[in-house]
Every structure is written in structure tokens, then in C-alpha cells.
């Protein structure tokens, strides 16, 4: 039997995961205006470039989604796997579809269930699924913000991807 807390956890997770998928689409659309050389331009940031930052974000979504599903990824993504924005967009489409499928089957009971995973450093951890999903959303939001800052620094106008814009957008659809 689900408690009110389980229902609220499930509802919040659903909104946050839908938000992540929405914000990812908005960002990918904005990248269509970016010159290929600007995608790979060295920026002196943690992941080297706008493309590197986005690949790290996508890799994080894939990694945490796999962990949430009780699976392990055999490898992390690398910048040289993506020749251009089209390749990145295609990979993101696959990940978004997987996230959507996962979201469609998510229940409140699952959200509270423990998930055990092994970190990339070899440590074993067990936490409730909702914590892993919250981290997936937070990690993506953090790096998406970095990517949007890089867009601005490279001379482009970044889109607004704040949560409130997603919620307002969803309210107009209801």
C-alpha cells in the first residue's frame, strides 16, 4: 500500500524526470545554431569544450539510468565517439527514449526500493531509487547550466531551462 509520502515522491520524481527530458530537448535545439568549431572549442573547463560538457552530462544520464535499472555500463562515453551534433543528438534521443520507458513503468514502491550499484571507483553503495533519480536530475541540471554558460561565453543566446519554465509550459498543456 502506498503512503501519501510514496505518492508525492513518485509524482515529484515524474515531474523532475520529465523536466530533465524537456530541458535536454530545449538545449539540443539551441545547439543547432552553434558552429561545429565552437562545439569543440577549448574552453578551459572541466570537460574541455561545450561538446565535452554535454557528452559528460549525457554519459551521466546513461550511467545513472543504468544503475536505476539494476544494470552496469561497460564503459563511459568519450568525446571522440561523437563526430558532430547529429551524432550527439541521436545518442541523446536513444537515452531519452530509455528514460521515458523507465519513467512510464515507475511506481511509488519502486521509488522507495533500495538499489545497489558499484561506483566507477569500485565502491559498492545501496540507496533508495528516488535518491539515484534525484541525483540524475541534479547532475544533468548542473552540467546543463555549465553548457548554457559556455554558449553565452561563445557568443550565443542560451535558452531558459529553469524548472519553473517547464512547469509553466506543462500548465498550458493541461
Short mmCIF file of C-alpha atoms in Angstrom, two decimals:
data_model
loop_
_atom_site.label_atom_id
_atom_site.label_comp_id
_atom_site.label_asym_id
_atom_site.label_seq_id
_atom_site.Cartn_x
_atom_site.Cartn_y
_atom_site.Cartn_z
CA UNK A 1 0.00 0.00 0.00
CA UNK A 2 1.36 3.41 -0.95
CA UNK A 3 1.53 6.11 1.66
CA UNK A 4 0.93 9.77 0.81
CA UNK A 5 4.72 10.23 1.00
CA UNK A 6 5.26 7.49 -1.59
CA UNK A 7 2.71 9.12 -3.89
CA UNK A 8 4.34 12.52 -3.51
CA UNK A 9 7.80 11.05 -4.07
CA UNK A 10 6.60 9.32 -7.24
CA UNK A 11 4.82 12.44 -8.52
CA UNK A 12 7.83 14.67 -7.83
CA UNK A 13 10.21 12.20 -9.48
CA UNK A 14 7.96 12.03 -12.53
CA UNK A 15 7.93 15.82 -12.84
CA UNK A 16 11.69 16.08 -12.36
CA UNK A 17 12.45 13.39 -14.93
CA UNK A 18 10.03 14.93 -17.42
CA UNK A 19 11.69 18.27 -16.74
CA UNK A 20 15.11 16.77 -17.47
CA UNK A 21 13.90 15.35 -20.77
CA UNK A 22 12.26 18.70 -21.68
CA UNK A 23 15.35 20.75 -20.79
CA UNK A 24 17.61 18.37 -22.71
CA UNK A 25 15.44 18.83 -25.82
CA UNK A 26 15.49 22.63 -25.42
CA UNK A 27 19.29 22.61 -25.16
CA UNK A 28 19.79 20.32 -28.12
CA UNK A 29 17.55 22.56 -30.20
CA UNK A 30 19.64 25.60 -29.20
CA UNK A 31 22.81 23.80 -30.26
CA UNK A 32 21.60 23.71 -33.86
CA UNK A 33 22.73 27.36 -34.13
CA UNK A 34 26.25 26.60 -32.87
CA UNK A 35 29.06 26.38 -35.41
CA UNK A 36 30.80 22.97 -35.34
CA UNK A 37 34.14 24.57 -34.42
CA UNK A 38 32.50 26.24 -31.40
CA UNK A 39 31.16 22.91 -30.15
CA UNK A 40 34.73 21.61 -29.89
CA UNK A 41 36.44 24.89 -28.97
CA UNK A 42 38.70 24.51 -25.91
CA UNK A 43 37.13 26.44 -23.05
CA UNK A 44 39.45 25.62 -20.16
CA UNK A 45 36.58 23.97 -18.31
CA UNK A 46 36.39 20.59 -16.61
CA UNK A 47 35.34 18.76 -19.76
CA UNK A 48 37.31 20.87 -22.23
CA UNK A 49 34.56 22.15 -24.50
CA UNK A 50 30.85 22.65 -24.88
CA UNK A 51 30.66 19.27 -26.60
CA UNK A 52 32.72 17.64 -23.84
CA UNK A 53 30.41 19.07 -21.17
CA UNK A 54 27.32 17.81 -22.97
CA UNK A 55 28.83 14.37 -23.50
CA UNK A 56 29.62 14.20 -19.79
CA UNK A 57 26.02 15.16 -19.00
CA UNK A 58 24.65 12.54 -21.40
CA UNK A 59 27.07 9.95 -20.03
CA UNK A 60 25.87 10.72 -16.52
CA UNK A 61 22.25 10.26 -17.52
CA UNK A 62 23.10 6.92 -19.13
CA UNK A 63 25.16 5.78 -16.16
CA UNK A 64 22.57 6.65 -13.51
CA UNK A 65 19.68 5.33 -15.58
CA UNK A 66 21.52 2.02 -15.97
CA UNK A 67 22.15 1.89 -12.23
CA UNK A 68 18.49 2.66 -11.52
CA UNK A 69 17.56 -0.28 -13.74
CA UNK A 70 19.99 -2.53 -11.87
CA UNK A 71 22.45 -2.69 -14.75
CA UNK A 72 26.09 -1.72 -15.14
CA UNK A 73 27.51 0.16 -18.10
CA UNK A 74 30.55 -1.46 -19.64
CA UNK A 75 32.13 1.91 -20.47
CA UNK A 76 31.69 5.66 -20.19
CA UNK A 77 31.20 7.93 -23.19
CA UNK A 78 34.17 9.64 -24.84
CA UNK A 79 34.26 12.86 -26.87
CA UNK A 80 35.84 11.14 -29.87
CA UNK A 81 32.73 8.94 -30.25
CA UNK A 82 30.76 11.96 -31.45
CA UNK A 83 31.77 13.38 -34.81
CA UNK A 84 29.14 16.12 -34.75
CA UNK A 85 25.94 17.45 -33.23
CA UNK A 86 23.89 14.97 -35.24
CA UNK A 87 25.66 12.04 -33.54
CA UNK A 88 25.17 13.61 -30.11
CA UNK A 89 21.50 14.30 -30.82
CA UNK A 90 20.94 10.71 -31.96
CA UNK A 91 22.60 9.32 -28.83
CA UNK A 92 20.55 11.66 -26.66
CA UNK A 93 17.39 10.52 -28.43
CA UNK A 94 18.15 6.92 -27.50
CA UNK A 95 18.80 7.85 -23.89
CA UNK A 96 15.65 9.97 -23.72
CA UNK A 97 13.60 7.04 -25.04
CA UNK A 98 15.09 4.76 -22.38
CA UNK A 99 14.39 7.35 -19.69
CA UNK A 100 10.82 7.71 -20.95
CA UNK A 101 10.32 3.95 -20.84
CA UNK A 102 11.75 3.81 -17.32
CA UNK A 103 9.52 6.68 -16.26
CA UNK A 104 6.41 5.03 -17.70
CA UNK A 105 6.96 1.96 -15.52
CA UNK A 106 8.00 3.79 -12.33
CA UNK A 107 5.85 3.15 -9.25
CA UNK A 108 5.94 4.69 -5.79
CA UNK A 109 7.02 1.38 -4.31
CA UNK A 110 9.92 1.19 -6.75
CA UNK A 111 10.94 4.74 -5.86
CA UNK A 112 11.41 3.68 -2.25
CA UNK A 113 13.15 0.39 -3.11
CA UNK A 114 16.87 0.02 -2.43
CA UNK A 115 19.24 -0.11 -5.38
CA UNK A 116 22.78 -1.43 -5.08
CA UNK A 117 25.48 -0.35 -7.52
CA UNK A 118 29.24 -0.31 -7.85
CA UNK A 119 30.83 3.09 -8.45
CA UNK A 120 33.39 3.70 -11.16
CA UNK A 121 35.99 3.54 -8.37
CA UNK A 122 34.78 0.06 -7.29
CA UNK A 123 32.85 1.03 -4.13
CA UNK A 124 29.52 -0.67 -3.52
CA UNK A 125 26.59 1.50 -2.41
CA UNK A 126 22.92 0.93 -1.63
CA UNK A 127 20.38 3.76 -1.58
CA UNK A 128 16.66 4.14 -2.36
CA UNK A 129 15.92 4.51 -6.07
CA UNK A 130 14.48 8.00 -5.60
CA UNK A 131 17.88 9.24 -4.43
CA UNK A 132 19.59 7.96 -7.58
CA UNK A 133 16.92 9.56 -9.76
CA UNK A 134 17.19 12.83 -7.85
CA UNK A 135 20.94 12.73 -8.43
CA UNK A 136 20.45 12.05 -12.16
CA UNK A 137 18.24 15.15 -12.41
CA UNK A 138 20.57 17.29 -10.28
CA UNK A 139 23.69 16.20 -12.17
CA UNK A 140 22.05 16.98 -15.51
CA UNK A 141 20.80 20.36 -14.30
CA UNK A 142 24.26 21.29 -13.03
CA UNK A 143 26.08 20.41 -16.25
CA UNK A 144 23.31 21.77 -18.46
CA UNK A 145 23.82 25.08 -16.65
CA UNK A 146 27.53 24.89 -17.40
CA UNK A 147 26.78 24.20 -21.05
CA UNK A 148 24.41 27.16 -21.25
CA UNK A 149 27.07 29.40 -19.70
CA UNK A 150 29.53 28.19 -22.32
CA UNK A 151 27.01 29.00 -25.03
CA UNK A 152 26.81 32.57 -23.73
CA UNK A 153 30.61 32.85 -23.50
CA UNK A 154 30.89 31.64 -27.09
CA UNK A 155 28.54 34.41 -28.21
CA UNK A 156 25.25 32.53 -28.47
CA UNK A 157 21.96 33.18 -26.68
CA UNK A 158 21.19 30.22 -24.41
CA UNK A 159 17.62 29.10 -23.83
CA UNK A 160 15.92 29.31 -20.44
CA UNK A 161 15.75 25.85 -18.93
CA UNK A 162 14.76 26.67 -15.36
CA UNK A 163 12.30 24.25 -13.79
CA UNK A 164 9.62 26.91 -13.49
CA UNK A 165 9.53 27.34 -17.29
CA UNK A 166 8.90 23.62 -17.67
CA UNK A 167 6.13 23.74 -15.06
CA UNK A 168 4.52 26.76 -16.73
CA UNK A 169 4.82 25.05 -20.11
CA UNK A 170 3.14 21.94 -18.74
CA UNK A 171 0.36 24.01 -17.16
CA UNK A 172 -0.54 25.48 -20.55
CA UNK A 173 -0.87 21.94 -21.96
CA UNK A 174 -3.29 20.85 -19.22
#
